[in-house]
Coordinates of C-alpha atoms and ligand atoms in Angstrom, one line a residue:
M559 CA 0.0 0.0 0.0
E560 CA 1.2 3.5 -0.8
P561 CA 2.3 5.1 2.5
W562 CA 0.3 8.0 4.0
D563 CA 2.4 11.1 4.2
V564 CA 0.9 12.1 7.6
T565 CA -1.6 10.1 9.7
I566 CA -3.3 11.7 12.7
I567 CA -4.6 9.3 15.3
G568 CA -7.8 10.7 16.8
G569 CA -10.8 12.4 15.3
G570 CA -11.6 14.7 18.2
I571 CA -11.4 18.4 17.9
L572 CA -7.6 18.4 18.1
G573 CA -7.0 15.7 15.4
T574 CA -9.6 17.3 13.1
S575 CA -8.0 20.7 13.5
F576 CA -4.6 19.2 12.6
A577 CA -6.1 17.7 9.5
Y578 CA -7.7 21.0 8.6
W579 CA -4.4 22.9 8.6
L580 CA -2.3 20.2 7.0
A581 CA -4.7 19.6 4.1
N582 CA -5.1 23.4 3.6
R583 CA -1.4 24.0 3.4
Y584 CA 0.0 20.8 1.8
D585 CA -0.6 18.4 -1.1
G586 CA -0.1 14.9 0.1
R587 CA -1.8 11.8 1.5
I588 CA -3.2 13.0 4.9
A589 CA -5.4 10.7 6.9
V590 CA -7.2 10.8 10.3
I591 CA -7.6 7.4 11.9
E592 CA -10.5 7.3 14.3
K593 CA -11.9 4.3 16.0
E594 CA -15.4 5.5 16.3
P595 CA -17.9 5.8 13.3
Q596 CA -18.0 9.6 13.7
V597 CA -15.7 12.5 14.8
A598 CA -16.0 14.1 18.3
V599 CA -17.5 11.1 20.0
H600 CA -15.5 11.4 23.2
T601 CA -14.2 14.4 25.2
S602 CA -14.9 16.8 22.3
R603 CA -18.6 16.0 22.7
R604 CA -18.6 15.3 26.4
N605 CA -17.6 18.7 27.8
T606 CA -19.1 21.9 29.1
G607 CA -19.4 23.5 25.7
V608 CA -17.9 26.9 26.6
I609 CA -15.6 29.0 24.6
H610 CA -13.4 30.0 27.5
R611 CA -11.9 33.5 27.5
P612 CA -8.4 33.4 29.0
F613 CA -8.9 35.6 32.1
Y614 CA -8.2 32.7 34.4
L615 CA -5.0 31.5 32.6
D616 CA -1.7 32.7 33.9
P617 CA -0.1 34.4 30.9
V618 CA 3.3 33.1 31.9
G619 CA 2.7 29.7 33.5
R620 CA 0.0 28.8 31.0
R621 CA 1.2 30.8 28.1
V622 CA 0.4 28.5 25.2
F623 CA -3.2 27.7 26.3
A624 CA -3.8 31.3 27.2
R625 CA -2.7 32.6 23.8
S626 CA -4.4 29.7 21.9
S627 CA -7.7 30.5 23.6
Q628 CA -7.4 34.2 22.9
A629 CA -6.5 33.7 19.2
A630 CA -9.2 31.0 18.7
Y631 CA -12.0 33.1 20.0
G632 CA -12.2 35.2 16.9
M633 CA -11.6 32.2 14.7
W634 CA -14.5 30.2 16.1
K635 CA -16.7 33.3 16.0
A636 CA -16.1 33.8 12.3
F637 CA -16.5 30.0 11.7
A638 CA -19.8 29.8 13.5
A639 CA -21.1 32.8 11.5
Q640 CA -20.0 31.3 8.2
R641 CA -21.3 27.8 8.9
G642 CA -24.5 28.9 10.7
L643 CA -23.5 27.1 13.9
P644 CA -24.8 27.9 17.5
W645 CA -23.0 30.9 19.1
L646 CA -24.6 32.1 22.4
P647 CA -22.5 34.8 24.1
V648 CA -23.9 34.2 27.6
G649 CA -21.0 35.5 29.6
T650 CA -19.5 34.1 32.8
F651 CA -19.5 35.3 36.4
E652 CA -16.6 33.8 38.3
V653 CA -17.6 34.4 41.9
A654 CA -15.6 34.5 45.1
T655 CA -17.4 32.4 47.7
R656 CA -14.9 33.5 50.4
P657 CA -13.6 37.0 51.1
D658 CA -10.0 35.9 50.8
Q659 CA -10.7 35.1 47.1
L660 CA -11.3 38.7 46.1
S661 CA -7.7 39.4 45.4
R662 CA -7.7 36.5 42.9
L663 CA -10.5 38.3 41.0
E664 CA -8.1 41.3 40.5
T665 CA -5.4 38.9 39.4
Y666 CA -7.8 37.4 36.8
R667 CA -8.5 40.9 35.4
T668 CA -4.8 41.6 35.1
W669 CA -4.2 38.2 33.4
G670 CA -7.2 38.7 31.0
L671 CA -5.8 42.0 29.9
A672 CA -2.3 40.7 29.6
N673 CA -3.7 37.8 27.4
G674 CA -5.2 40.3 25.0
M675 CA -8.8 40.6 26.2
G676 CA -10.4 44.1 25.9
D677 CA -11.0 46.3 28.8
D678 CA -14.7 46.3 27.9
E679 CA -14.8 42.5 28.1
L680 CA -14.0 42.2 31.8
A681 CA -15.6 43.9 34.8
L682 CA -15.0 43.5 38.6
L683 CA -18.4 43.3 40.4
T684 CA -19.2 43.8 44.0
A685 CA -21.6 41.4 45.8
E686 CA -24.4 44.0 45.3
D687 CA -23.6 44.3 41.5
V688 CA -23.9 40.5 41.2
R689 CA -27.2 40.5 43.1
R690 CA -28.6 43.1 40.8
L691 CA -27.6 41.2 37.6
E692 CA -28.2 37.7 38.9
P693 CA -30.6 38.0 41.9
N694 CA -30.2 34.4 43.0
V695 CA -26.4 34.4 43.2
R696 CA -24.7 34.9 46.6
C697 CA -21.0 35.7 46.8
H698 CA -18.4 38.3 48.0
G699 CA -17.7 39.6 44.5
A700 CA -17.1 38.4 41.0
I701 CA -15.3 39.0 37.7
W702 CA -17.6 39.2 34.7
S703 CA -16.2 37.8 31.5
K704 CA -18.7 39.2 29.1
T705 CA -17.7 37.3 25.9
D706 CA -17.6 33.7 27.3
T707 CA -19.8 31.8 24.8
A708 CA -21.8 28.6 24.7
V709 CA -21.2 26.5 21.6
D710 CA -21.8 23.0 20.1
Y711 CA -18.3 21.5 19.9
P712 CA -19.4 18.3 18.0
A713 CA -21.0 20.5 15.4
F714 CA -17.8 22.6 15.2
T715 CA -15.7 19.4 14.8
Q716 CA -18.0 18.0 12.1
A717 CA -17.9 21.2 10.1
L718 CA -14.2 21.4 10.4
R719 CA -14.0 17.8 9.2
E720 CA -15.9 18.8 6.1
E721 CA -13.5 21.6 5.4
A722 CA -10.5 19.3 5.9
E723 CA -12.1 16.7 3.5
R724 CA -12.8 19.4 1.0
A725 CA -9.1 20.3 1.1
G726 CA -8.1 16.7 0.6
A727 CA -7.8 14.9 4.0
K728 CA -9.3 11.4 4.4
F729 CA -11.1 10.3 7.5
L730 CA -10.7 6.6 8.2
L731 CA -13.5 6.1 10.6
G732 CA -14.1 2.9 12.6
S733 CA -10.4 2.2 12.5
D734 CA -9.0 1.3 15.9
V735 CA -5.2 1.5 16.2
E736 CA -3.8 -1.5 18.0
S737 CA -0.1 -1.2 17.5
I738 CA 2.6 0.9 15.8
D739 CA 6.0 -0.3 14.7
V740 CA 9.0 1.6 13.4
A741 CA 9.9 0.1 10.0
G742 CA 13.0 1.9 8.7
D743 CA 12.1 5.3 7.3
H744 CA 8.4 5.0 8.2
L745 CA 5.9 3.6 10.7
E746 CA 3.5 0.7 10.3
I747 CA 0.2 1.1 12.0
R748 CA -1.8 -2.0 12.7
L749 CA -5.6 -1.8 13.3
A750 CA -7.5 -4.0 15.7
R751 CA -8.9 -7.0 13.9
G752 CA -12.3 -6.4 12.5
T753 CA -11.7 -2.7 12.0
T754 CA -10.4 -1.4 8.7
T755 CA -10.0 1.9 6.9
D756 CA -13.2 1.4 4.9
R757 CA -15.2 -0.8 7.2
V758 CA -17.5 1.9 8.6
Y759 CA -18.7 4.6 6.3
V760 CA -21.6 7.0 5.9
D761 CA -23.8 6.4 2.9
P762 CA -25.1 9.3 0.8
R763 CA -28.3 9.3 2.9
G764 CA -26.3 10.0 6.0
K765 CA -26.7 6.4 7.4
I766 CA -23.8 4.7 9.1
R767 CA -23.0 1.5 7.2
V768 CA -20.5 -1.3 7.9
N769 CA -18.6 -3.2 5.2
V770 CA -18.4 -6.9 5.6
A771 CA -14.9 -7.2 4.2
F772 CA -11.9 -6.1 6.2
R773 CA -8.2 -5.9 5.6
D774 CA -5.4 -6.9 7.9
D775 CA -2.5 -5.2 6.2
P776 CA -0.7 -2.6 8.3
L777 CA -1.0 1.1 7.2
P778 CA 2.4 2.6 6.4
T779 CA 2.9 6.2 7.3
R780 CA 5.8 8.6 6.9
F781 CA 4.8 10.7 9.8
L782 CA 2.3 10.4 12.6
I783 CA 0.6 12.9 14.8
N784 CA -0.8 11.5 18.1
A785 CA -4.0 13.3 19.0
A786 CA -5.7 10.3 20.6
G787 CA -7.0 12.1 23.7
G788 CA -7.5 9.5 26.6
H789 CA -5.2 7.0 24.7
S790 CA -2.5 9.5 23.7
I791 CA -0.1 8.6 26.5
D792 CA -0.5 4.9 25.6
I793 CA 0.4 5.6 22.0
A794 CA 3.4 7.8 23.0
H795 CA 4.6 4.9 25.2
A796 CA 4.1 2.4 22.4
L797 CA 6.6 4.5 20.4
G798 CA 9.0 4.6 23.4
V799 CA 8.5 8.3 24.4
G800 CA 6.8 10.1 27.3
K801 CA 7.8 7.2 29.6
E802 CA 8.3 9.6 32.5
Y803 CA 4.6 10.3 32.5
T804 CA 1.4 8.3 33.1
D805 CA -2.2 9.4 33.5
L806 CA -5.1 9.4 35.9
H807 CA -8.8 9.7 34.8
F808 CA -11.5 11.9 36.3
R809 CA -15.1 11.7 35.2
G810 CA -17.0 15.0 35.1
E811 CA -20.7 14.4 35.6
Y812 CA -23.5 16.9 35.0
W813 CA -27.1 17.3 36.1
E814 CA -29.7 18.9 33.9
V815 CA -31.9 21.5 35.6
G816 CA -35.7 21.3 34.8
S817 CA -36.8 24.1 32.3
E818 CA -39.2 25.6 34.9
W819 CA -36.0 26.6 36.9
H820 CA -33.9 27.9 34.1
H821 CA -34.7 31.4 35.2
L822 CA -32.5 30.9 38.3
C823 CA -29.5 32.3 36.3
G824 CA -29.1 33.5 32.8
R825 CA -25.3 33.4 32.7
N826 CA -22.6 30.8 33.5
I827 CA -21.6 30.9 37.2
Y828 CA -18.2 29.5 38.0
T829 CA -16.4 29.8 41.4
V830 CA -12.9 30.8 42.1
P831 CA -11.3 27.3 42.6
R832 CA -10.9 26.1 46.2
H833 CA -7.7 24.4 45.1
P834 CA -5.9 26.5 42.4
E835 CA -3.8 23.5 41.5
L836 CA -6.9 21.5 40.7
P837 CA -9.2 24.0 39.0
F838 CA -11.5 21.3 37.5
L839 CA -12.8 20.2 40.9
D840 CA -15.6 22.8 41.5
P841 CA -19.0 22.4 39.8
H842 CA -20.6 25.4 38.0
W843 CA -24.0 26.5 36.8
I844 CA -23.8 26.2 33.0
V845 CA -26.0 27.6 30.2
R846 CA -25.8 25.3 27.1
A847 CA -25.9 26.6 23.5
D848 CA -29.4 25.3 23.1
G849 CA -30.5 27.1 26.3
R850 CA -30.5 24.1 28.6
R851 CA -29.1 24.7 32.1
E852 CA -26.9 22.2 33.9
I853 CA -24.7 22.0 37.0
G854 CA -21.4 20.2 36.9
P855 CA -18.9 18.8 36.3
N856 CA -17.5 17.2 39.4
A857 CA -14.3 15.1 39.0
V858 CA -14.7 11.5 40.1
P859 CA -11.5 9.3 39.8
V860 CA -12.2 6.4 37.4
P861 CA -10.0 3.8 36.0
G862 CA -10.1 4.5 32.3
P863 CA -10.7 7.2 29.7
Y864 CA -14.1 5.8 28.7
T865 CA -15.6 5.0 32.1
Y866 CA -18.7 7.1 31.5
H867 CA -20.9 5.1 34.0
G868 CA -20.3 3.2 37.2
L869 CA -17.0 2.1 38.5
F870 CA -15.5 0.1 35.6
D871 CA -16.1 -0.2 31.9
D872 CA -13.7 -3.1 31.6
P873 CA -12.4 -4.5 35.0
A874 CA -9.3 -6.2 33.4
E875 CA -8.3 -2.9 31.7
A876 CA -8.9 -1.0 35.0
V877 CA -6.4 -3.3 36.8
Q878 CA -3.9 -3.0 33.9
K879 CA -4.3 0.8 33.9
L880 CA -3.7 1.0 37.6
F881 CA -0.4 -0.9 37.4
E882 CA 0.8 0.5 34.1
R883 CA 4.4 1.9 34.1
P884 CA 5.7 4.1 35.5
V885 CA 3.7 2.9 38.6
G886 CA 5.5 5.4 40.9
N887 CA 3.7 8.5 39.4
K888 CA 0.3 7.2 40.2
L889 CA 1.3 5.9 43.6
A890 CA 2.8 9.3 44.5
A891 CA -0.5 11.0 43.7
L892 CA -2.8 8.4 45.2
V893 CA -1.1 8.1 48.6
N894 CA -1.3 11.9 49.1
P895 CA -3.9 12.4 51.9
D896 CA -5.3 15.6 50.3
F897 CA -6.0 13.6 47.1
V898 CA -7.8 10.9 49.1
T899 CA -10.0 13.4 50.9
L900 CA -10.8 15.2 47.6
A901 CA -11.5 11.9 45.8
T902 CA -13.9 10.9 48.5
E903 CA -15.8 14.2 48.2
E904 CA -16.1 13.8 44.5
W905 CA -17.4 10.2 44.8
A906 CA -20.0 11.4 47.3
S907 CA -21.2 13.9 44.7
S908 CA -21.4 11.2 42.1
I909 CA -23.4 8.8 44.3
S910 CA -25.7 11.5 45.7
R911 CA -27.6 14.1 43.8
R912 CA -28.1 15.9 47.1
A913 CA -24.3 16.2 47.6
M914 CA -23.9 17.6 44.1
A915 CA -26.7 20.2 44.7
K916 CA -25.1 21.2 48.1
R917 CA -21.9 22.2 46.4
V918 CA -23.7 24.5 44.0
Q919 CA -26.0 25.9 46.8
E920 CA -22.9 27.6 48.2
F921 CA -23.3 30.3 45.5
L922 CA -26.9 29.5 44.4
P923 CA -28.9 28.9 47.6
A924 CA -32.2 28.8 45.8
L925 CA -31.3 25.6 44.0
R926 CA -33.2 22.6 45.3
V927 CA -32.4 18.9 44.8
K928 CA -35.6 18.3 42.9
Y929 CA -34.6 20.9 40.3
L930 CA -32.0 18.4 39.1
T931 CA -34.2 16.4 36.8
R932 CA -31.8 14.0 35.0
P933 CA -28.1 13.3 34.6
G934 CA -26.3 15.1 31.7
T935 CA -23.6 13.6 29.5
A936 CA -20.5 12.8 31.5
G937 CA -17.0 13.2 30.1
V938 CA -13.6 12.0 31.2
R939 CA -10.4 14.1 31.7
A940 CA -7.1 12.2 31.1
Q941 CA -4.8 14.0 33.6
V942 CA -1.1 13.4 33.1
V943 CA 0.9 12.8 36.3
D944 CA 4.7 13.4 36.5
R945 CA 7.2 11.3 38.5
H946 CA 6.5 13.2 41.7
G947 CA 2.8 12.7 41.5
N948 CA 2.1 16.3 40.3
F949 CA -0.7 17.0 37.9
V950 CA 0.7 18.7 34.8
K951 CA -1.2 21.8 33.8
E952 CA -0.3 22.5 30.2
A953 CA -0.4 20.2 27.2
I954 CA 2.8 18.3 26.7
E955 CA 4.3 18.0 23.2
I956 CA 6.7 15.1 22.7
P957 CA 8.7 14.4 19.5
G958 CA 9.1 10.6 18.8
P959 CA 10.4 8.4 16.0
H960 CA 8.6 9.6 12.8
S961 CA 6.0 11.1 15.1
F962 CA 4.8 13.9 17.3
H963 CA 2.7 13.4 20.4
V964 CA 0.3 15.7 22.2
V965 CA -0.7 14.5 25.6
N966 CA -2.6 16.2 28.5
Y967 CA -4.6 18.2 26.1
N968 CA -7.2 19.3 28.6
S969 CA -9.5 22.3 29.2
P970 CA -9.7 24.8 27.6
G971 CA -8.5 22.6 24.8
A972 CA -11.6 22.6 22.7
T973 CA -11.5 26.4 22.7
G974 CA -7.9 26.7 21.7
S975 CA -7.7 23.8 19.1
P976 CA -7.6 25.7 15.8
A977 CA -4.9 28.1 17.0
Y978 CA -2.9 25.5 19.0
T979 CA -2.7 23.2 16.0
A980 CA -1.7 26.0 13.6
W981 CA 1.2 26.7 16.0
I982 CA 2.2 23.1 16.2
V983 CA 2.0 22.6 12.4
N984 CA 4.3 25.6 12.0
L985 CA 6.8 24.2 14.5
L986 CA 6.8 20.8 12.7
A987 CA 7.4 22.6 9.4
K988 CA 10.2 24.6 10.8
A989 CA 11.8 21.5 12.2
G990 CA 11.7 19.8 8.8
H991 CA 9.1 17.1 9.7
L992 CA 6.8 18.1 6.9
D993 CA 9.5 18.4 4.2
H994 CA 8.2 15.3 2.4
L995 CA 5.0 17.2 1.7
K996 CA 4.6 19.7 -1.1
A997 CA 3.3 23.1 -0.1
K998 CA 0.1 23.9 -1.9
A999 CA 0.7 26.4 -4.7
A1000 CA -2.6 28.2 -4.1
K1001 CA -3.9 27.8 -0.5
P1002 CA -7.7 27.2 -0.5
A1003 CA -9.5 30.3 0.5
G1004 CA -10.1 29.9 4.2
L1005 CA -11.5 32.0 7.0
W1006 CA -8.4 31.8 9.1
D1007 CA -5.0 33.4 8.6
F1008 CA -2.3 30.8 9.5
D1009 CA 0.6 33.2 9.8
A1010 CA -1.3 35.7 11.9
V1011 CA -2.5 32.9 14.3
C1012 CA 1.1 31.5 14.7
A1013 CA 2.4 35.0 15.3
A1014 CA -0.2 35.6 18.0
I1015 CA 1.0 32.6 19.9
E1016 CA 4.7 33.4 19.5
T1017 CA 4.6 37.1 20.5
P1018 CA 6.4 37.7 23.8
S1019 CA 4.1 38.2 26.7
V1020 CA 3.8 41.6 28.3
L1021 CA 4.3 39.9 31.6
A1022 CA 7.3 37.8 30.6
Ligands
LIG247 C1 -15.7 17.4 31.8 C2 -15.0 18.2 30.8 C3 -15.4 19.5 30.4 C4 -14.7 20.3 29.5 N1 -15.2 21.5 29.2 C5 -14.5 22.2 28.2 C6 -15.1 23.5 27.8 O1 -16.2 23.9 28.2 N2 -14.4 24.2 26.9 C7 -13.1 23.8 26.5 O2 -12.5 24.5 25.7 N3 -12.6 22.6 26.8 C8 -13.3 21.8 27.7 N4 -12.8 20.6 28.0 C9 -11.6 20.1 27.4 C10 -11.8 19.7 26.0 O3 -13.1 19.0 25.8 C11 -10.7 18.8 25.5 O4 -9.5 19.5 25.7 C12 -10.8 18.4 24.0 O5 -12.1 18.0 23.7 C13 -9.8 17.3 23.7 O6 -9.9 17.0 22.4 P1 -9.1 15.8 21.8 O7 -9.4 15.7 20.3 O8 -7.7 15.8 22.2 O9 -9.7 14.5 22.5 P2 -11.0 13.5 22.1 O10 -12.2 14.3 21.8 O11 -11.1 12.6 23.2 O12 -10.5 12.8 20.8 C14 -9.6 11.8 20.8 C15 -10.0 10.8 19.8 O13 -9.0 9.8 19.6 C16 -9.7 8.6 19.3 N5 -8.8 7.4 19.6 C17 -8.2 7.1 20.8 N6 -7.5 6.0 20.7 C18 -7.6 5.6 19.5 C19 -7.0 4.5 18.8 N7 -6.3 3.6 19.4 N8 -7.3 4.3 17.4 C20 -8.1 5.3 16.8 N9 -8.7 6.3 17.4 C21 -8.4 6.5 18.7 C22 -10.9 8.6 20.2 O14 -11.9 7.7 19.8 C23 -11.3 10.1 20.2 O15 -12.3 10.3 19.2 C24 -13.5 19.8 28.9 C25 -13.0 18.5 29.3 C26 -13.8 17.7 30.2 C27 -13.3 16.3 30.5

């Protein structure tokens, strides 16, 4: 089989954004390998659905995510308008539930401005201001990020897939990568038996069909980009890199609020994190792009990236994951007494709707348990842990043999993906990893300006 020039493992929002840029800039055989029959089946669907503005991201410590989010805001806004996709600028109040958190709100304002947000997009509010604008919310003060927006990330990913396909990328859906081997100047990707490049396809009427025939030949590729979300660390390990890291998984669960209680708040309400090192622990009040209201997510430790319900999806895999190498990283995190206390709290909010409601009542005392009518769609965060048991905050980029790996691509990863991937494609090109591809003579007319996006991420920070 003729080798692929670049294969991307993972048809989430990250892998699809990579495919978009590569196919727009280069002629060549570019493929996305995705085990599911559609794009955006996992974290890129199972998230809070917010375009996060970067006021809460340290412009130095979280530089790349802060700048990617800032650059991507205008990109998604233009894309949503062009494609007629949901775009609901609901705004977010991030509230201080304790007086000692007020100084953090001022820090957030400084960070937001340093990250490029406009003065008119951020406002510091007193407790009375908050009460006037959202009469049911109780707090000591808040920062109002006026341009935080509710969107539909699966719809964004699907539309981006169509753009990538139009530019020449192929999406090999229903193809589950089982192993990858280095074979001289290329890699050989083997798919799990029973999945092939053409086994699952969408017919002209939009129905998902399955071919009876399947092929066992490995897929040769000259270069691989690992964007496999919850499996990305395993794929990096399979190619012998990232071995100093492992991952822990946290399920974020949501509850839907009955429509008769939607009036409780019209904006997203987040709280200043109790544990700044673990900002994903505190549930929020969320306004979805279709107007639904939810509370969540919590962060329940679970054994694997696809444990969306209960304790295990696959008990054998759970045991294997627990003892995967390097074992020390997980043990260092798991034996930490703070971690055990927090995990117990999160499990309580998973088992008890009352416990979940109680956490939100801290800033929304009018909420009642009976308002939480049914569970929302849970998602799982794959959190990378270093040798000392620390949770790594930013995405980690790791070069490997004929490959490049992105692991720990967590929130606000959906927001930043079109900008972050432009930046990485530029880095790969500069390092010569894309020299085997031919630059397109005429770039397809697109909405987004590659060079301007890359420059926005490279520019030195005003705080650096
Ligand atoms: C609870 C929660 C809420 C969040 N809320 C927000 C938010 O509001 N805003 C925001 O910006 N970000 C949010 N995020 C983060 C954001 O959703 C992620 O950063 C982003 O979706 C990651 O995209 P991805 O493409 O890397 O991963 P995924 O969407 O998980 O895609 C990875 C893909 O790889 C495929 N794959 C894996 N292994 C294989 C294999 N062996 N063979 C073939 N295919 C494979 C999977 O099937 C999957 O489709 C949230 C995350 C969580 C967990």
